[in-house]
Amino acid sequence: MKETLEKIKSAALAELADKDADLEALRIKYLGKKGELTAVLRGMGQLPAEERPVIGQLANDVRAAIEEALNARLDEAKEAALRQKLQKETLDVTVPGDEAPVGHLHPLTRIQREMEDIFLGMGFSIAEGPEVEYDYYNFQALNIPPDHPARDTQDTFYITENILLRSQTSPVQVHVMESQQPPIKIISPGRVYRSDAVDATHSPLFHQMEGMVIDKGVTMSDLKGTLAMFARRMFGEETKIRFRPHHFPFTEPSAEVDVSCFLCGGKGCRFCKGEGWIEILGAGMVHPNVLRNCNIDPDVYSGYAFGMGIERIALLKYHIDDMRLLYENDTRFLGQF
Ligand code: DAH
């Protein structure tokens, strides 16, 4: 029996030493329930009593030796597998990475900020007002009573009969005058709404920038000088402006303001439709009724106001002929700016 055990041991160790050995098969063969060692141990009952502890001890030693050899091989195999895996997963850090596309500001935002910067440079500050507005601020305080025909061109979305989405940034004028005494010098960019169908020049949501200056002795020449400066900064130093008489209920006198075409210099081209001039905004001297509505004495103070569409400025500046392109968020288009 002793020899059998020794034989099993040396056979097992020899097989385990083979580098191609199937370790699991060997475990079953030698240590498994039906394995060779177990078979020997089962036969122990037939041994004389005094031999049993000696053979038992030997059997345990043999089992321990085989287990130790087996475990050593298993550890080796695990380590080899890990090494192989690590080698396979090695990163070549010199391979160029995937490029992460870097975005930029939307052209409308860029233009709005450019406009803000020009006016901030002339001493204006930025005021904000609500987009959900009372009829009073959007119309009545601006000298547009109920049923006034000027409301027709500014049909908007009503929340109640008295609450609406503002159709212009002009109501910010009223909020500012209500909360602040002159001197006042503000611009107010923001979203406005109108019940217009979408086409190349219309959108139910667009952006305007309002401007207003109120102080003692403010005249139309101040308005002209400010807008002339704005036009030069925005469209180039050669740009001239032109005032055309117009009507707005909240200014008197009122004007529409054109800039000389910055493509043809005023000679007339396709861009300005042969006119030489391009309309960019509405303006005028704040109507005495509007000042009075805001508790500002028109005999002491005067002021001017203007309002322009930010989309319009962006379309002109970037030579875009369809406003919808600004809203579609097609990065092939937006990426050009
Ligand atoms: N709110 C006018 C509009 O949406 C634009 C405008 C015209 C604003 C004259 C003004 C102004 O402040 O004085 O058509």
Tab-separated table of C-alpha atoms and ligand atoms in Angstrom:
chain	number	residue	atom	x	y	z
A	1	MET	CA	0.000	0.000	0.000
A	2	LYS	CA	2.867	2.233	0.846
A	3	GLU	CA	4.344	1.647	-2.578
A	4	THR	CA	1.016	2.337	-4.260
A	5	LEU	CA	0.831	5.667	-2.498
A	6	GLU	CA	4.392	6.553	-3.456
A	7	LYS	CA	3.661	5.591	-7.036
A	8	ILE	CA	0.521	7.697	-7.119
A	9	LYS	CA	2.493	10.613	-5.738
A	10	SER	CA	5.326	10.435	-8.223
A	11	ALA	CA	2.970	9.809	-11.136
A	12	ALA	CA	0.812	12.777	-10.142
A	13	LEU	CA	3.785	15.092	-9.676
A	14	ALA	CA	5.239	14.005	-12.991
A	15	GLU	CA	1.985	14.663	-14.816
A	16	LEU	CA	1.519	18.000	-13.080
A	17	ALA	CA	5.009	19.045	-14.134
A	18	ASP	CA	4.004	18.783	-17.795
A	19	LYS	CA	3.440	22.308	-19.000
A	20	ASP	CA	0.535	21.248	-21.218
A	21	ALA	CA	-1.182	19.362	-18.432
A	22	ASP	CA	-4.984	19.553	-18.167
A	23	LEU	CA	-5.083	20.604	-14.517
A	24	GLU	CA	-8.771	19.975	-13.953
A	25	ALA	CA	-8.558	16.464	-15.422
A	26	LEU	CA	-5.587	15.710	-13.145
A	27	ARG	CA	-7.416	17.016	-10.099
A	28	ILE	CA	-10.277	14.637	-10.809
A	29	LYS	CA	-7.938	11.796	-11.617
A	30	TYR	CA	-5.962	12.034	-8.358
A	31	LEU	CA	-8.022	13.931	-5.816
A	32	GLY	CA	-11.601	13.434	-7.074
A	33	LYS	CA	-14.197	11.292	-5.315
A	34	LYS	CA	-13.510	8.476	-7.738
A	35	GLY	CA	-9.833	9.309	-7.943
A	36	GLU	CA	-6.882	7.032	-7.310
A	37	LEU	CA	-6.069	8.359	-3.874
A	38	THR	CA	-9.655	7.980	-2.680
A	39	ALA	CA	-9.656	4.371	-3.913
A	40	VAL	CA	-6.571	3.634	-1.828
A	41	LEU	CA	-8.058	5.269	1.262
A	42	ARG	CA	-11.196	3.185	0.867
A	43	GLY	CA	-9.078	0.049	1.066
A	44	MET	CA	-7.642	1.135	4.424
A	45	GLY	CA	-10.292	-0.857	6.287
A	46	GLN	CA	-8.585	-4.069	5.322
A	47	LEU	CA	-5.273	-3.069	6.882
A	48	PRO	CA	-4.190	-4.326	10.247
A	49	ALA	CA	-5.022	-1.782	12.952
A	50	GLU	CA	-1.417	-0.836	13.713
A	51	GLU	CA	-0.683	0.026	10.099
A	52	ARG	CA	-3.669	2.254	9.620
A	53	PRO	CA	-2.318	5.446	11.281
A	54	VAL	CA	1.003	5.100	9.412
A	55	ILE	CA	-0.660	4.620	6.025
A	56	GLY	CA	-3.278	7.249	6.913
A	57	GLN	CA	-0.524	9.754	7.643
A	58	LEU	CA	1.255	8.868	4.456
A	59	ALA	CA	-1.946	9.170	2.437
A	60	ASN	CA	-2.492	12.652	3.897
A	61	ASP	CA	1.050	13.655	3.027
A	62	VAL	CA	0.622	12.417	-0.521
A	63	ARG	CA	-2.692	14.296	-0.879
A	64	ALA	CA	-1.070	17.469	0.508
A	65	ALA	CA	1.872	17.155	-1.885
A	66	ILE	CA	-0.416	16.685	-4.898
A	67	GLU	CA	-2.644	19.592	-3.794
A	68	GLU	CA	0.322	21.833	-3.343
A	69	ALA	CA	1.686	21.017	-6.795
A	70	LEU	CA	-1.744	21.452	-8.325
A	71	ASN	CA	-2.324	24.818	-6.648
A	72	ALA	CA	1.074	26.032	-7.730
A	73	ARG	CA	0.211	25.164	-11.325
A	74	LEU	CA	-3.225	26.818	-11.011
A	75	ASP	CA	-1.637	30.030	-9.709
A	76	GLU	CA	0.839	29.960	-12.544
A	77	ALA	CA	-1.943	29.509	-15.084
A	78	LYS	CA	-3.940	32.384	-13.589
A	79	GLU	CA	-0.963	34.659	-13.679
A	80	ALA	CA	-0.197	33.723	-17.270
A	81	ALA	CA	-3.806	34.455	-18.284
A	82	LEU	CA	-3.646	37.853	-16.581
A	83	ARG	CA	-0.350	38.681	-18.231
A	84	GLN	CA	-1.793	37.775	-21.609
A	85	LYS	CA	-4.901	39.887	-20.992
A	86	LEU	CA	-2.855	42.898	-19.939
A	87	GLN	CA	-0.667	42.542	-22.973
A	88	LYS	CA	-3.689	42.408	-25.263
A	89	GLU	CA	-5.225	45.490	-23.645
A	90	THR	CA	-2.155	47.661	-23.775
A	91	LEU	CA	-2.994	51.172	-24.995
A	92	ASP	CA	-0.885	52.882	-27.558
A	93	VAL	CA	-1.017	56.339	-26.069
A	94	THR	CA	0.631	57.783	-29.177
A	95	VAL	CA	-2.405	56.973	-31.388
A	96	PRO	CA	-4.308	60.238	-32.045
A	97	GLY	CA	-7.574	60.359	-30.056
A	98	ASP	CA	-11.114	60.821	-31.370
A	99	GLU	CA	-11.683	64.492	-31.942
A	100	ALA	CA	-14.307	65.983	-29.609
A	101	PRO	CA	-16.157	68.619	-31.610
A	102	VAL	CA	-15.977	72.023	-29.949
A	103	GLY	CA	-19.074	74.167	-30.333
A	104	HIS	CA	-19.416	77.920	-30.393
A	105	LEU	CA	-22.052	80.499	-29.638
A	106	HIS	CA	-25.128	80.603	-31.840
A	107	PRO	CA	-24.900	83.433	-34.418
A	108	LEU	CA	-27.909	85.134	-32.829
A	109	THR	CA	-26.252	85.116	-29.418
A	110	ARG	CA	-23.046	86.404	-30.959
A	111	ILE	CA	-24.856	89.289	-32.636
A	112	GLN	CA	-26.826	90.102	-29.494
A	113	ARG	CA	-23.633	90.276	-27.460
A	114	GLU	CA	-21.955	92.368	-30.125
A	115	MET	CA	-24.875	94.800	-30.028
A	116	GLU	CA	-24.814	94.875	-26.234
A	117	ASP	CA	-21.093	95.589	-26.224
A	118	ILE	CA	-21.524	98.548	-28.571
A	119	PHE	CA	-24.178	100.141	-26.362
A	120	LEU	CA	-22.423	99.263	-23.095
A	121	GLY	CA	-19.448	101.110	-24.562
A	122	MET	CA	-21.663	104.185	-24.939
A	123	GLY	CA	-22.728	104.096	-21.290
A	124	PHE	CA	-25.988	102.143	-21.556
A	125	SER	CA	-26.844	99.463	-19.031
A	126	ILE	CA	-28.930	96.366	-19.612
A	127	ALA	CA	-32.490	96.132	-18.268
A	128	GLU	CA	-34.708	93.076	-18.364
A	129	GLY	CA	-38.451	92.659	-18.354
A	130	PRO	CA	-40.971	89.827	-18.276
A	131	GLU	CA	-41.934	87.909	-21.416
A	132	VAL	CA	-45.377	87.260	-19.968
A	133	GLU	CA	-46.758	90.755	-19.771
A	134	TYR	CA	-49.854	92.724	-18.870
A	135	ASP	CA	-51.775	94.377	-21.690
A	136	TYR	CA	-51.134	97.600	-19.814
A	137	TYR	CA	-47.350	97.434	-20.237
A	138	ASN	CA	-47.319	95.991	-23.731
A	139	PHE	CA	-49.890	98.437	-25.099
A	140	GLN	CA	-51.814	100.892	-22.927
A	141	ALA	CA	-48.904	102.557	-21.136
A	142	LEU	CA	-47.251	102.865	-24.543
A	143	ASN	CA	-50.118	105.013	-25.754
A	144	ILE	CA	-51.879	102.126	-27.509
A	145	PRO	CA	-55.388	101.989	-25.998
A	146	PRO	CA	-57.725	99.026	-26.562
A	147	ASP	CA	-58.957	98.958	-30.171
A	148	HIS	CA	-56.066	101.097	-31.414
A	149	PRO	CA	-55.206	99.996	-34.987
A	150	ALA	CA	-51.515	99.651	-34.052
A	151	ARG	CA	-52.526	96.462	-32.236
A	152	ASP	CA	-53.296	94.782	-35.540
A	153	THR	CA	-49.661	94.447	-36.545
A	154	GLN	CA	-48.746	93.145	-33.105
A	155	ASP	CA	-51.258	90.363	-32.602
A	156	THR	CA	-49.814	87.986	-30.037
A	157	PHE	CA	-50.648	85.051	-27.773
A	158	TYR	CA	-53.063	85.797	-24.959
A	159	ILE	CA	-53.033	83.999	-21.638
A	160	THR	CA	-56.054	85.911	-20.357
A	161	GLU	CA	-57.701	88.983	-21.794
A	162	ASN	CA	-55.200	91.088	-19.867
A	163	ILE	CA	-52.109	88.924	-19.884
A	164	LEU	CA	-50.167	88.137	-23.036
A	165	LEU	CA	-46.756	87.212	-24.403
A	166	ARG	CA	-45.104	90.554	-25.075
A	167	SER	CA	-45.083	91.502	-28.746
A	168	GLN	CA	-42.200	93.941	-28.382
A	169	THR	CA	-39.473	94.883	-25.891
A	170	SER	CA	-40.954	98.392	-25.544
A	171	PRO	CA	-42.866	97.502	-22.312
A	172	VAL	CA	-39.467	97.325	-20.596
A	173	GLN	CA	-39.330	101.107	-21.112
A	174	VAL	CA	-42.355	101.431	-18.841
A	175	HIS	CA	-41.018	99.055	-16.180
A	176	VAL	CA	-37.736	100.957	-16.054
A	177	MET	CA	-39.396	104.383	-15.864
A	178	GLU	CA	-41.709	103.150	-13.107
A	179	SER	CA	-38.835	101.917	-10.996
A	180	GLN	CA	-36.211	104.558	-11.679
A	181	GLN	CA	-36.063	108.320	-12.006
A	182	PRO	CA	-34.080	109.925	-14.863
A	183	PRO	CA	-31.346	110.007	-15.934
A	184	ILE	CA	-32.112	106.675	-17.595
A	185	LYS	CA	-29.970	105.041	-20.249
A	186	ILE	CA	-30.826	101.428	-20.945
A	187	ILE	CA	-30.964	98.775	-23.591
A	188	SER	CA	-33.144	95.712	-23.214
A	189	PRO	CA	-32.613	92.646	-25.377
A	190	GLY	CA	-35.002	89.733	-25.207
A	191	ARG	CA	-37.589	87.418	-26.694
A	192	VAL	CA	-40.823	88.728	-28.149
A	193	TYR	CA	-43.825	86.914	-29.598
A	194	ARG	CA	-46.295	87.481	-32.376
A	195	SER	CA	-49.063	85.439	-33.871
A	196	ASP	CA	-47.253	85.195	-37.208
A	197	ALA	CA	-46.906	82.196	-39.501
A	198	VAL	CA	-43.347	81.018	-40.078
A	199	ASP	CA	-41.713	82.125	-43.319
A	200	ALA	CA	-38.354	83.476	-44.447
A	201	THR	CA	-38.844	86.744	-42.538
A	202	HIS	CA	-41.377	85.865	-39.819
A	203	SER	CA	-41.407	83.731	-36.713
A	204	PRO	CA	-43.852	83.581	-33.775
A	205	LEU	CA	-40.844	83.973	-31.480
A	206	PHE	CA	-38.034	86.362	-32.240
A	207	HIS	CA	-35.741	88.801	-30.476
A	208	GLN	CA	-35.606	92.543	-30.179
A	209	MET	CA	-33.367	95.059	-28.516
A	210	GLU	CA	-34.947	98.135	-27.055
A	211	GLY	CA	-33.049	101.282	-26.190
A	212	MET	CA	-34.144	104.299	-24.173
A	213	VAL	CA	-32.537	107.457	-22.837
A	214	ILE	CA	-34.434	109.919	-20.609
A	215	ASP	CA	-32.892	113.036	-19.132
A	216	LYS	CA	-33.177	116.800	-19.151
A	217	GLY	CA	-32.570	118.231	-22.611
A	218	VAL	CA	-32.348	115.006	-24.621
A	219	THR	CA	-32.999	115.745	-28.296
A	220	MET	CA	-33.343	113.953	-31.571
A	221	SER	CA	-29.742	114.771	-32.423
A	222	ASP	CA	-28.683	112.623	-29.458
A	223	LEU	CA	-30.714	109.804	-30.957
A	224	LYS	CA	-29.107	110.339	-34.337
A	225	GLY	CA	-25.597	110.454	-32.956
A	226	THR	CA	-26.113	107.280	-30.923
A	227	LEU	CA	-27.610	105.338	-33.823
A	228	ALA	CA	-24.966	106.608	-36.248
A	229	MET	CA	-22.279	105.345	-33.885
A	230	PHE	CA	-24.058	102.022	-33.493
A	231	ALA	CA	-24.343	101.608	-37.290
A	232	ARG	CA	-20.652	102.328	-37.822
A	233	ARG	CA	-19.575	99.911	-35.105
A	234	MET	CA	-21.946	97.198	-36.310
A	235	PHE	CA	-21.651	97.437	-40.075
A	236	GLY	CA	-18.362	99.247	-40.684
A	237	GLU	CA	-16.972	102.763	-40.349
A	238	GLU	CA	-18.238	103.852	-43.780
A	239	THR	CA	-21.865	103.177	-42.841
A	240	LYS	CA	-24.302	106.103	-42.902
A	241	ILE	CA	-27.784	106.286	-41.443
A	242	ARG	CA	-30.972	107.852	-42.756
A	243	PHE	CA	-34.178	108.756	-40.898
A	244	ARG	CA	-37.531	108.351	-42.645
A	245	PRO	CA	-40.699	109.777	-41.071
A	246	HIS	CA	-42.924	107.072	-39.611
A	247	HIS	CA	-45.540	106.587	-36.940
A	248	PHE	CA	-45.324	104.754	-33.653
A	249	PRO	CA	-47.909	105.534	-30.974
A	250	PHE	CA	-45.262	105.744	-28.241
A	251	THR	CA	-42.916	108.204	-29.952
A	252	GLU	CA	-43.403	111.667	-31.396
A	253	PRO	CA	-41.844	112.343	-33.797
A	254	SER	CA	-41.172	108.807	-34.999
A	255	ALA	CA	-38.817	107.509	-37.624
A	256	GLU	CA	-37.685	104.393	-39.342
A	257	VAL	CA	-33.933	104.234	-39.614
A	258	ASP	CA	-31.962	102.828	-42.533
A	259	VAL	CA	-28.264	102.108	-42.897
A	260	SER	CA	-26.428	102.599	-46.161
A	261	CYS	CA	-25.908	99.242	-47.843
A	262	PHE	CA	-22.619	97.921	-46.522
A	263	LEU	CA	-22.122	95.720	-49.584
A	264	CYS	CA	-22.433	98.298	-52.363
A	265	GLY	CA	-21.780	101.376	-50.230
A	266	GLY	CA	-25.149	102.861	-51.215
A	267	LYS	CA	-24.933	102.559	-55.002
A	268	GLY	CA	-27.645	99.898	-55.103
A	269	CYS	CA	-27.169	96.152	-55.453
A	270	ARG	CA	-29.088	92.895	-55.127
A	271	PHE	CA	-28.574	92.830	-51.367
A	272	CYS	CA	-30.310	96.183	-50.829
A	273	LYS	CA	-32.703	95.526	-53.706
A	274	GLY	CA	-31.282	98.447	-55.641
A	275	GLU	CA	-32.169	100.894	-52.859
A	276	GLY	CA	-28.729	101.610	-51.484
A	277	TRP	CA	-30.365	101.631	-48.030
A	278	ILE	CA	-31.479	98.891	-45.649
A	279	GLU	CA	-34.051	99.417	-42.887
A	280	ILE	CA	-32.851	98.306	-39.468
A	281	LEU	CA	-35.019	99.829	-36.752
A	282	GLY	CA	-37.783	102.075	-35.462
A	283	ALA	CA	-37.116	105.041	-33.207
A	284	GLY	CA	-38.345	108.390	-32.011
A	285	MET	CA	-38.731	110.801	-29.130
A	286	VAL	CA	-40.650	109.254	-26.246
A	287	HIS	CA	-44.256	110.484	-26.396
A	288	PRO	CA	-45.246	112.850	-23.573
A	289	ASN	CA	-48.217	110.581	-22.782
A	290	VAL	CA	-45.841	107.674	-22.161
A	291	LEU	CA	-43.712	109.814	-19.821
A	292	ARG	CA	-46.835	110.938	-17.997
A	293	ASN	CA	-48.052	107.339	-17.660
A	294	CYS	CA	-44.827	106.665	-15.807
A	295	ASN	CA	-44.963	109.743	-13.587
A	296	ILE	CA	-42.186	111.529	-15.414
A	297	ASP	CA	-42.889	115.189	-16.132
A	298	PRO	CA	-42.586	115.810	-19.904
A	299	ASP	CA	-42.051	119.502	-19.233
A	300	VAL	CA	-38.876	118.679	-17.331
A	301	TYR	CA	-37.604	115.534	-19.065
A	302	SER	CA	-37.397	114.309	-22.611
A	303	GLY	CA	-35.991	111.176	-24.137
A	304	TYR	CA	-35.578	108.981	-27.134
A	305	ALA	CA	-36.235	105.308	-27.732
A	306	PHE	CA	-35.480	102.777	-30.410
A	307	GLY	CA	-36.204	99.145	-31.059
A	308	MET	CA	-34.679	96.697	-33.487
A	309	GLY	CA	-34.955	93.056	-34.412
A	310	ILE	CA	-31.881	91.077	-33.472
A	311	GLU	CA	-32.588	88.435	-36.146
A	312	ARG	CA	-32.737	91.161	-38.745
A	313	ILE	CA	-29.319	92.473	-37.749
A	314	ALA	CA	-27.911	88.920	-37.760
A	315	LEU	CA	-29.359	88.151	-41.198
A	316	LEU	CA	-27.894	91.357	-42.591
A	317	LYS	CA	-24.535	90.973	-40.980
A	318	TYR	CA	-24.101	87.335	-42.007
A	319	HIS	CA	-25.846	87.674	-45.401
A	320	ILE	CA	-28.457	85.046	-44.545
A	321	ASP	CA	-31.628	85.235	-46.597
A	322	ASP	CA	-33.918	82.982	-44.556
A	323	MET	CA	-34.602	83.514	-40.866
A	324	ARG	CA	-35.669	79.883	-40.390
A	325	LEU	CA	-32.038	78.823	-40.748
A	326	LEU	CA	-31.357	80.494	-37.410
A	327	TYR	CA	-33.829	78.250	-35.598
A	328	GLU	CA	-33.356	74.870	-37.252
A	329	ASN	CA	-30.172	74.060	-35.330
A	330	ASP	CA	-28.565	72.359	-38.284
A	331	THR	CA	-24.931	72.295	-37.267
A	332	ARG	CA	-23.846	72.202	-40.923
A	333	PHE	CA	-25.332	75.688	-41.172
A	334	LEU	CA	-24.446	76.991	-37.711
A	335	GLY	CA	-20.874	75.699	-37.985
A	336	GLN	CA	-20.127	78.306	-40.638
A	337	PHE	CA	-20.198	81.229	-38.235
B	1	DAH	N1	-41.598	98.332	-30.659
B	1	DAH	C1	-41.517	98.642	-32.076
B	1	DAH	C2	-41.868	97.412	-32.893
B	1	DAH	O1	-41.834	96.343	-32.379
B	1	DAH	C3	-40.152	99.126	-32.435
B	1	DAH	C4	-39.871	100.486	-31.880
B	1	DAH	C5	-40.137	101.613	-32.599
B	1	DAH	C6	-39.353	100.612	-30.609
B	1	DAH	C7	-39.911	102.871	-32.126
B	1	DAH	C8	-39.103	101.899	-30.092
B	1	DAH	C9	-39.384	103.021	-30.877
B	1	DAH	O2	-38.618	102.080	-28.896
B	1	DAH	O3	-39.139	104.238	-30.372
B	1	DAH	O4	-42.165	97.539	-34.043
